[in-house]
């Protein structure tokens, strides 16, 4: 494996619910361009990395969904569950993300609410703004609202059970979704916070660590076989001879020195439950 690899945006998903937003690294779209819903960054070749990095752009609420945890995924013959987190880059004034339910619900009540549509009113729609961070454990019912641009860092799984979609004709997965849901109020994680100058730990496990850095130099030493993902929100820089800029994503292995411009704002993610 190369010490640093610039990932290409391997998947561009055009969606009627997508909406281009002006964020560093992405050009303003033409007036008649299709809306982009998601941009994925994946490693080249036939790889199964621990994490997957996405940009999400929304104009409308996305479906109400839930993901299995590792044990539930393994019981279904799947490689892993899907914990995920969101760093909000841009948000309209009334933007929200639904996480968990307003009050504890039985699975029977959850199913009934998903069928009759009242689930929308039973979810906790948390107001969000640029700069916010949220961690969403795999059994949490959730829905990303409209008017948002977020970076999503997640376990590398696309097992999604859609339990409500605002009356659209897309397939629902009620049986699986209800079975893996924990319909209770959301409990936000406690982020470790600033641990040194220019270094903030946003989440430390259980499935991955996500750090946020300011510009300057950052030395990293990753254990053998471990990969990290560097996601520049603003600014530019280089690592192991590979240049990067906002809107891109670079994988890093081994011991390297990351040099970033003074205006850089960087995310740095890797699997595990302990910071390196």
JSON list of N, CA, C and O in Angstrom, two decimals, residues 154-201:
[
{"chain": "A", "resi": 154, "resn": "UNK", "atom": "N", "xyz": [-18.32, 6.94, 8.16]},
{"chain": "A", "resi": 154, "resn": "UNK", "atom": "CA", "xyz": [-19.11, 5.79, 8.57]},
{"chain": "A", "resi": 154, "resn": "UNK", "atom": "C", "xyz": [-18.31, 4.50, 8.47]},
{"chain": "A", "resi": 154, "resn": "UNK", "atom": "O", "xyz": [-17.30, 4.42, 7.78]},
{"chain": "A", "resi": 155, "resn": "UNK", "atom": "N", "xyz": [-18.76, 3.49, 9.21]},
{"chain": "A", "resi": 155, "resn": "UNK", "atom": "CA", "xyz": [-18.28, 2.15, 8.93]},
{"chain": "A", "resi": 155, "resn": "UNK", "atom": "C", "xyz": [-18.63, 1.81, 7.48]},
{"chain": "A", "resi": 155, "resn": "UNK", "atom": "O", "xyz": [-19.68, 2.20, 6.98]},
{"chain": "A", "resi": 156, "resn": "UNK", "atom": "N", "xyz": [-17.76, 1.05, 6.84]},
{"chain": "A", "resi": 156, "resn": "UNK", "atom": "CA", "xyz": [-17.94, 0.78, 5.42]},
{"chain": "A", "resi": 156, "resn": "UNK", "atom": "C", "xyz": [-19.00, -0.31, 5.22]},
{"chain": "A", "resi": 156, "resn": "UNK", "atom": "O", "xyz": [-18.70, -1.48, 5.04]},
{"chain": "A", "resi": 157, "resn": "UNK", "atom": "N", "xyz": [-20.25, 0.13, 5.28]},
{"chain": "A", "resi": 157, "resn": "UNK", "atom": "CA", "xyz": [-21.40, -0.75, 5.06]},
{"chain": "A", "resi": 157, "resn": "UNK", "atom": "C", "xyz": [-22.49, 0.06, 4.41]},
{"chain": "A", "resi": 157, "resn": "UNK", "atom": "O", "xyz": [-22.72, 1.21, 4.77]},
{"chain": "A", "resi": 158, "resn": "UNK", "atom": "N", "xyz": [-23.16, -0.53, 3.46]},
{"chain": "A", "resi": 158, "resn": "UNK", "atom": "CA", "xyz": [-24.30, 0.14, 2.84]},
{"chain": "A", "resi": 158, "resn": "UNK", "atom": "C", "xyz": [-25.60, -0.59, 3.15]},
{"chain": "A", "resi": 158, "resn": "UNK", "atom": "O", "xyz": [-26.55, -0.56, 2.36]},
{"chain": "A", "resi": 159, "resn": "UNK", "atom": "N", "xyz": [-25.65, -1.27, 4.28]},
{"chain": "A", "resi": 159, "resn": "UNK", "atom": "CA", "xyz": [-26.87, -1.92, 4.72]},
{"chain": "A", "resi": 159, "resn": "UNK", "atom": "C", "xyz": [-27.75, -0.89, 5.41]},
{"chain": "A", "resi": 159, "resn": "UNK", "atom": "O", "xyz": [-27.47, -0.45, 6.53]},
{"chain": "A", "resi": 160, "resn": "UNK", "atom": "N", "xyz": [-28.78, -0.47, 4.71]},
{"chain": "A", "resi": 160, "resn": "UNK", "atom": "CA", "xyz": [-29.70, 0.55, 5.19]},
{"chain": "A", "resi": 160, "resn": "UNK", "atom": "C", "xyz": [-31.12, 0.01, 5.14]},
{"chain": "A", "resi": 160, "resn": "UNK", "atom": "O", "xyz": [-31.56, -0.48, 4.11]},
{"chain": "A", "resi": 161, "resn": "UNK", "atom": "N", "xyz": [-31.82, 0.08, 6.26]},
{"chain": "A", "resi": 161, "resn": "UNK", "atom": "CA", "xyz": [-33.21, -0.33, 6.31]},
{"chain": "A", "resi": 161, "resn": "UNK", "atom": "C", "xyz": [-34.08, 0.93, 6.35]},
{"chain": "A", "resi": 161, "resn": "UNK", "atom": "O", "xyz": [-34.06, 1.68, 7.32]},
{"chain": "A", "resi": 162, "resn": "UNK", "atom": "N", "xyz": [-34.82, 1.14, 5.29]},
{"chain": "A", "resi": 162, "resn": "UNK", "atom": "CA", "xyz": [-35.68, 2.32, 5.15]},
{"chain": "A", "resi": 162, "resn": "UNK", "atom": "C", "xyz": [-37.03, 1.98, 5.75]},
{"chain": "A", "resi": 162, "resn": "UNK", "atom": "O", "xyz": [-37.70, 1.04, 5.30]},
{"chain": "A", "resi": 163, "resn": "UNK", "atom": "N", "xyz": [-37.47, 2.75, 6.75]},
{"chain": "A", "resi": 163, "resn": "UNK", "atom": "CA", "xyz": [-38.74, 2.42, 7.39]},
{"chain": "A", "resi": 163, "resn": "UNK", "atom": "C", "xyz": [-39.84, 3.44, 7.10]},
{"chain": "A", "resi": 163, "resn": "UNK", "atom": "O", "xyz": [-41.01, 3.18, 7.38]},
{"chain": "A", "resi": 164, "resn": "UNK", "atom": "N", "xyz": [-39.48, 4.58, 6.50]},
{"chain": "A", "resi": 164, "resn": "UNK", "atom": "CA", "xyz": [-40.50, 5.57, 6.12]},
{"chain": "A", "resi": 164, "resn": "UNK", "atom": "C", "xyz": [-39.89, 6.49, 5.07]},
{"chain": "A", "resi": 164, "resn": "UNK", "atom": "O", "xyz": [-38.74, 6.90, 5.18]},
{"chain": "A", "resi": 165, "resn": "UNK", "atom": "N", "xyz": [-40.69, 6.84, 4.04]},
{"chain": "A", "resi": 165, "resn": "UNK", "atom": "CA", "xyz": [-40.15, 7.67, 2.97]},
{"chain": "A", "resi": 165, "resn": "UNK", "atom": "C", "xyz": [-41.18, 8.67, 2.44]},
{"chain": "A", "resi": 165, "resn": "UNK", "atom": "O", "xyz": [-41.26, 8.92, 1.24]},
{"chain": "A", "resi": 166, "resn": "UNK", "atom": "N", "xyz": [-42.01, 9.21, 3.34]},
{"chain": "A", "resi": 166, "resn": "UNK", "atom": "CA", "xyz": [-42.90, 10.34, 3.04]},
{"chain": "A", "resi": 166, "resn": "UNK", "atom": "C", "xyz": [-43.86, 10.04, 1.88]},
{"chain": "A", "resi": 166, "resn": "UNK", "atom": "O", "xyz": [-44.18, 10.92, 1.08]},
{"chain": "A", "resi": 167, "resn": "UNK", "atom": "N", "xyz": [-44.28, 8.78, 1.78]},
{"chain": "A", "resi": 167, "resn": "UNK", "atom": "CA", "xyz": [-45.27, 8.44, 0.76]},
{"chain": "A", "resi": 167, "resn": "UNK", "atom": "C", "xyz": [-44.72, 8.12, -0.61]},
{"chain": "A", "resi": 167, "resn": "UNK", "atom": "O", "xyz": [-45.49, 7.91, -1.56]},
{"chain": "A", "resi": 168, "resn": "UNK", "atom": "N", "xyz": [-43.39, 8.07, -0.76]},
{"chain": "A", "resi": 168, "resn": "UNK", "atom": "CA", "xyz": [-42.81, 7.72, -2.07]},
{"chain": "A", "resi": 168, "resn": "UNK", "atom": "C", "xyz": [-43.05, 6.24, -2.36]},
{"chain": "A", "resi": 168, "resn": "UNK", "atom": "O", "xyz": [-43.48, 5.47, -1.49]},
{"chain": "A", "resi": 169, "resn": "UNK", "atom": "N", "xyz": [-42.74, 5.83, -3.58]},
{"chain": "A", "resi": 169, "resn": "UNK", "atom": "CA", "xyz": [-42.95, 4.43, -3.96]},
{"chain": "A", "resi": 169, "resn": "UNK", "atom": "C", "xyz": [-41.68, 3.60, -3.80]},
{"chain": "A", "resi": 169, "resn": "UNK", "atom": "O", "xyz": [-41.60, 2.47, -4.27]},
{"chain": "A", "resi": 170, "resn": "UNK", "atom": "N", "xyz": [-40.66, 4.14, -3.12]},
{"chain": "A", "resi": 170, "resn": "UNK", "atom": "CA", "xyz": [-39.45, 3.36, -2.92]},
{"chain": "A", "resi": 170, "resn": "UNK", "atom": "C", "xyz": [-39.70, 2.25, -1.90]},
{"chain": "A", "resi": 170, "resn": "UNK", "atom": "O", "xyz": [-40.55, 2.35, -1.01]},
{"chain": "A", "resi": 171, "resn": "UNK", "atom": "N", "xyz": [-38.92, 1.18, -2.04]},
{"chain": "A", "resi": 171, "resn": "UNK", "atom": "CA", "xyz": [-39.09, 0.01, -1.18]},
{"chain": "A", "resi": 171, "resn": "UNK", "atom": "C", "xyz": [-38.78, 0.35, 0.28]},
{"chain": "A", "resi": 171, "resn": "UNK", "atom": "O", "xyz": [-37.83, 1.06, 0.58]},
{"chain": "A", "resi": 172, "resn": "UNK", "atom": "N", "xyz": [-39.61, -0.16, 1.17]},
{"chain": "A", "resi": 172, "resn": "UNK", "atom": "CA", "xyz": [-39.35, -0.06, 2.60]},
{"chain": "A", "resi": 172, "resn": "UNK", "atom": "C", "xyz": [-38.86, -1.41, 3.12]},
{"chain": "A", "resi": 172, "resn": "UNK", "atom": "O", "xyz": [-39.05, -2.45, 2.48]},
{"chain": "A", "resi": 173, "resn": "UNK", "atom": "N", "xyz": [-38.23, -1.38, 4.28]},
{"chain": "A", "resi": 173, "resn": "UNK", "atom": "CA", "xyz": [-37.67, -2.59, 4.89]},
{"chain": "A", "resi": 173, "resn": "UNK", "atom": "C", "xyz": [-38.14, -2.67, 6.34]},
{"chain": "A", "resi": 173, "resn": "UNK", "atom": "O", "xyz": [-37.33, -2.65, 7.28]},
{"chain": "A", "resi": 174, "resn": "UNK", "atom": "N", "xyz": [-39.46, -2.72, 6.50]},
{"chain": "A", "resi": 174, "resn": "UNK", "atom": "CA", "xyz": [-40.04, -2.59, 7.84]},
{"chain": "A", "resi": 174, "resn": "UNK", "atom": "C", "xyz": [-39.61, -3.71, 8.77]},
{"chain": "A", "resi": 174, "resn": "UNK", "atom": "O", "xyz": [-39.24, -3.44, 9.93]},
{"chain": "A", "resi": 175, "resn": "UNK", "atom": "N", "xyz": [-39.66, -4.95, 8.34]},
{"chain": "A", "resi": 175, "resn": "UNK", "atom": "CA", "xyz": [-39.34, -6.06, 9.23]},
{"chain": "A", "resi": 175, "resn": "UNK", "atom": "C", "xyz": [-37.91, -5.95, 9.75]},
{"chain": "A", "resi": 175, "resn": "UNK", "atom": "O", "xyz": [-37.66, -6.02, 10.96]},
{"chain": "A", "resi": 176, "resn": "UNK", "atom": "N", "xyz": [-36.97, -5.80, 8.82]},
{"chain": "A", "resi": 176, "resn": "UNK", "atom": "CA", "xyz": [-35.57, -5.70, 9.24]},
{"chain": "A", "resi": 176, "resn": "UNK", "atom": "C", "xyz": [-35.33, -4.42, 10.03]},
{"chain": "A", "resi": 176, "resn": "UNK", "atom": "O", "xyz": [-34.61, -4.43, 11.04]},
{"chain": "A", "resi": 177, "resn": "UNK", "atom": "N", "xyz": [-35.91, -3.31, 9.58]},
{"chain": "A", "resi": 177, "resn": "UNK", "atom": "CA", "xyz": [-35.68, -2.04, 10.24]},
{"chain": "A", "resi": 177, "resn": "UNK", "atom": "C", "xyz": [-36.20, -2.01, 11.67]},
{"chain": "A", "resi": 177, "resn": "UNK", "atom": "O", "xyz": [-35.52, -1.55, 12.59]},
{"chain": "A", "resi": 178, "resn": "UNK", "atom": "N", "xyz": [-37.42, -2.51, 11.85]},
{"chain": "A", "resi": 178, "resn": "UNK", "atom": "CA", "xyz": [-37.99, -2.54, 13.20]},
{"chain": "A", "resi": 178, "resn": "UNK", "atom": "C", "xyz": [-37.18, -3.45, 14.10]},
{"chain": "A", "resi": 178, "resn": "UNK", "atom": "O", "xyz": [-36.93, -3.15, 15.27]},
{"chain": "A", "resi": 179, "resn": "UNK", "atom": "N", "xyz": [-36.71, -4.58, 13.55]},
{"chain": "A", "resi": 179, "resn": "UNK", "atom": "CA", "xyz": [-35.98, -5.56, 14.35]},
{"chain": "A", "resi": 179, "resn": "UNK", "atom": "C", "xyz": [-34.67, -5.01, 14.91]},
{"chain": "A", "resi": 179, "resn": "UNK", "atom": "O", "xyz": [-34.26, -5.38, 16.02]},
{"chain": "A", "resi": 180, "resn": "UNK", "atom": "N", "xyz": [-33.99, -4.13, 14.16]},
{"chain": "A", "resi": 180, "resn": "UNK", "atom": "CA", "xyz": [-32.69, -3.64, 14.63]},
{"chain": "A", "resi": 180, "resn": "UNK", "atom": "C", "xyz": [-32.78, -2.27, 15.29]},
{"chain": "A", "resi": 180, "resn": "UNK", "atom": "O", "xyz": [-31.77, -1.75, 15.78]},
{"chain": "A", "resi": 181, "resn": "UNK", "atom": "N", "xyz": [-33.97, -1.69, 15.35]},
{"chain": "A", "resi": 181, "resn": "UNK", "atom": "CA", "xyz": [-34.12, -0.34, 15.91]},
{"chain": "A", "resi": 181, "resn": "UNK", "atom": "C", "xyz": [-34.14, -0.34, 17.43]},
{"chain": "A", "resi": 181, "resn": "UNK", "atom": "O", "xyz": [-34.62, -1.28, 18.07]},
{"chain": "A", "resi": 182, "resn": "UNK", "atom": "N", "xyz": [-33.62, 0.72, 18.00]},
{"chain": "A", "resi": 182, "resn": "UNK", "atom": "CA", "xyz": [-33.77, 0.99, 19.42]},
{"chain": "A", "resi": 182, "resn": "UNK", "atom": "C", "xyz": [-34.52, 2.33, 19.53]},
{"chain": "A", "resi": 182, "resn": "UNK", "atom": "O", "xyz": [-33.91, 3.39, 19.57]},
{"chain": "A", "resi": 183, "resn": "UNK", "atom": "N", "xyz": [-35.87, 2.27, 19.54]},
{"chain": "A", "resi": 183, "resn": "UNK", "atom": "CA", "xyz": [-36.67, 3.51, 19.45]},
{"chain": "A", "resi": 183, "resn": "UNK", "atom": "C", "xyz": [-36.75, 4.26, 20.78]},
{"chain": "A", "resi": 183, "resn": "UNK", "atom": "O", "xyz": [-37.75, 4.20, 21.50]},
{"chain": "A", "resi": 184, "resn": "UNK", "atom": "N", "xyz": [-35.67, 4.94, 21.09]},
{"chain": "A", "resi": 184, "resn": "UNK", "atom": "CA", "xyz": [-35.57, 5.70, 22.35]},
{"chain": "A", "resi": 184, "resn": "UNK", "atom": "C", "xyz": [-34.98, 7.07, 22.03]},
{"chain": "A", "resi": 184, "resn": "UNK", "atom": "O", "xyz": [-34.42, 7.29, 20.95]},
{"chain": "A", "resi": 185, "resn": "UNK", "atom": "N", "xyz": [-35.11, 8.03, 22.96]},
{"chain": "A", "resi": 185, "resn": "UNK", "atom": "CA", "xyz": [-34.50, 9.34, 22.73]},
{"chain": "A", "resi": 185, "resn": "UNK", "atom": "C", "xyz": [-33.00, 9.25, 22.52]},
{"chain": "A", "resi": 185, "resn": "UNK", "atom": "O", "xyz": [-32.31, 8.41, 23.12]},
{"chain": "A", "resi": 186, "resn": "UNK", "atom": "N", "xyz": [-32.51, 10.13, 21.69]},
{"chain": "A", "resi": 186, "resn": "UNK", "atom": "CA", "xyz": [-31.09, 10.17, 21.32]},
{"chain": "A", "resi": 186, "resn": "UNK", "atom": "C", "xyz": [-30.24, 10.65, 22.50]},
{"chain": "A", "resi": 186, "resn": "UNK", "atom": "O", "xyz": [-30.59, 11.61, 23.18]},
{"chain": "A", "resi": 187, "resn": "UNK", "atom": "N", "xyz": [-29.12, 9.97, 22.72]},
{"chain": "A", "resi": 187, "resn": "UNK", "atom": "CA", "xyz": [-28.16, 10.39, 23.73]},
{"chain": "A", "resi": 187, "resn": "UNK", "atom": "C", "xyz": [-26.87, 10.78, 23.03]},
{"chain": "A", "resi": 187, "resn": "UNK", "atom": "O", "xyz": [-26.14, 9.91, 22.54]},
{"chain": "A", "resi": 188, "resn": "UNK", "atom": "N", "xyz": [-26.58, 12.08, 22.92]},
{"chain": "A", "resi": 188, "resn": "UNK", "atom": "CA", "xyz": [-25.34, 12.47, 22.23]},
{"chain": "A", "resi": 188, "resn": "UNK", "atom": "C", "xyz": [-24.11, 11.98, 22.96]},
{"chain": "A", "resi": 188, "resn": "UNK", "atom": "O", "xyz": [-24.11, 11.85, 24.20]},
{"chain": "A", "resi": 189, "resn": "UNK", "atom": "N", "xyz": [-23.07, 11.69, 22.20]},
{"chain": "A", "resi": 189, "resn": "UNK", "atom": "CA", "xyz": [-21.82, 11.29, 22.83]},
{"chain": "A", "resi": 189, "resn": "UNK", "atom": "C", "xyz": [-21.15, 12.50, 23.47]},
{"chain": "A", "resi": 189, "resn": "UNK", "atom": "O", "xyz": [-21.47, 13.64, 23.15]},
{"chain": "A", "resi": 190, "resn": "UNK", "atom": "N", "xyz": [-20.23, 12.24, 24.36]},
{"chain": "A", "resi": 190, "resn": "UNK", "atom": "CA", "xyz": [-19.40, 13.29, 24.94]},
{"chain": "A", "resi": 190, "resn": "UNK", "atom": "C", "xyz": [-18.07, 13.26, 24.21]},
{"chain": "A", "resi": 190, "resn": "UNK", "atom": "O", "xyz": [-17.30, 12.30, 24.33]},
{"chain": "A", "resi": 191, "resn": "UNK", "atom": "N", "xyz": [-17.80, 14.28, 23.42]},
{"chain": "A", "resi": 191, "resn": "UNK", "atom": "CA", "xyz": [-16.55, 14.33, 22.66]},
{"chain": "A", "resi": 191, "resn": "UNK", "atom": "C", "xyz": [-15.39, 14.66, 23.60]},
{"chain": "A", "resi": 191, "resn": "UNK", "atom": "O", "xyz": [-15.53, 15.52, 24.48]},
{"chain": "A", "resi": 192, "resn": "UNK", "atom": "N", "xyz": [-14.23, 14.01, 23.41]},
{"chain": "A", "resi": 192, "resn": "UNK", "atom": "CA", "xyz": [-13.06, 14.36, 24.23]},
{"chain": "A", "resi": 192, "resn": "UNK", "atom": "C", "xyz": [-12.67, 15.82, 24.10]},
{"chain": "A", "resi": 192, "resn": "UNK", "atom": "O", "xyz": [-12.14, 16.41, 25.04]},
{"chain": "A", "resi": 193, "resn": "UNK", "atom": "N", "xyz": [-12.89, 16.42, 22.94]},
{"chain": "A", "resi": 193, "resn": "UNK", "atom": "CA", "xyz": [-12.59, 17.84, 22.76]},
{"chain": "A", "resi": 193, "resn": "UNK", "atom": "C", "xyz": [-11.14, 18.10, 22.41]},
{"chain": "A", "resi": 193, "resn": "UNK", "atom": "O", "xyz": [-10.43, 17.23, 21.88]},
{"chain": "A", "resi": 194, "resn": "UNK", "atom": "N", "xyz": [-10.68, 19.30, 22.75]},
{"chain": "A", "resi": 194, "resn": "UNK", "atom": "CA", "xyz": [-9.31, 19.71, 22.40]},
{"chain": "A", "resi": 194, "resn": "UNK", "atom": "C", "xyz": [-8.32, 18.94, 23.27]},
{"chain": "A", "resi": 194, "resn": "UNK", "atom": "O", "xyz": [-8.41, 18.96, 24.49]},
{"chain": "A", "resi": 195, "resn": "UNK", "atom": "N", "xyz": [-7.36, 18.27, 22.62]},
{"chain": "A", "resi": 195, "resn": "UNK", "atom": "CA", "xyz": [-6.36, 17.50, 23.36]},
{"chain": "A", "resi": 195, "resn": "UNK", "atom": "C", "xyz": [-4.97, 18.10, 23.22]},
{"chain": "A", "resi": 195, "resn": "UNK", "atom": "O", "xyz": [-4.07, 17.78, 24.00]},
{"chain": "A", "resi": 196, "resn": "UNK", "atom": "N", "xyz": [-4.78, 18.94, 22.22]},
{"chain": "A", "resi": 196, "resn": "UNK", "atom": "CA", "xyz": [-3.52, 19.67, 22.06]},
{"chain": "A", "resi": 196, "resn": "UNK", "atom": "C", "xyz": [-3.78, 20.80, 21.07]},
{"chain": "A", "resi": 196, "resn": "UNK", "atom": "O", "xyz": [-4.85, 20.86, 20.45]},
{"chain": "A", "resi": 197, "resn": "UNK", "atom": "N", "xyz": [-2.82, 21.69, 20.92]},
{"chain": "A", "resi": 197, "resn": "UNK", "atom": "CA", "xyz": [-3.02, 22.84, 20.04]},
{"chain": "A", "resi": 197, "resn": "UNK", "atom": "C", "xyz": [-3.31, 22.37, 18.61]},
{"chain": "A", "resi": 197, "resn": "UNK", "atom": "O", "xyz": [-2.55, 21.58, 18.02]},
{"chain": "A", "resi": 198, "resn": "UNK", "atom": "N", "xyz": [-4.44, 22.81, 18.07]},
{"chain": "A", "resi": 198, "resn": "UNK", "atom": "CA", "xyz": [-4.80, 22.47, 16.70]},
{"chain": "A", "resi": 198, "resn": "UNK", "atom": "C", "xyz": [-5.37, 21.08, 16.53]},
{"chain": "A", "resi": 198, "resn": "UNK", "atom": "O", "xyz": [-5.59, 20.65, 15.40]},
{"chain": "A", "resi": 199, "resn": "UNK", "atom": "N", "xyz": [-5.63, 20.35, 17.62]},
{"chain": "A", "resi": 199, "resn": "UNK", "atom": "CA", "xyz": [-6.12, 18.97, 17.53]},
{"chain": "A", "resi": 199, "resn": "UNK", "atom": "C", "xyz": [-7.31, 18.76, 18.46]},
{"chain": "A", "resi": 199, "resn": "UNK", "atom": "O", "xyz": [-7.18, 18.87, 19.68]},
{"chain": "A", "resi": 200, "resn": "UNK", "atom": "N", "xyz": [-8.46, 18.46, 17.86]},
{"chain": "A", "resi": 200, "resn": "UNK", "atom": "CA", "xyz": [-9.68, 18.18, 18.61]},
{"chain": "A", "resi": 200, "resn": "UNK", "atom": "C", "xyz": [-10.15, 16.77, 18.28]},
{"chain": "A", "resi": 200, "resn": "UNK", "atom": "O", "xyz": [-10.18, 16.37, 17.11]},
{"chain": "A", "resi": 201, "resn": "UNK", "atom": "N", "xyz": [-10.50, 15.99, 19.30]},
{"chain": "A", "resi": 201, "resn": "UNK", "atom": "CA", "xyz": [-11.06, 14.66, 19.09]},
{"chain": "A", "resi": 201, "resn": "UNK", "atom": "C", "xyz": [-12.57, 14.77, 19.14]},
{"chain": "A", "resi": 201, "resn": "UNK", "atom": "O", "xyz": [-13.15, 15.09, 20.18]}
]
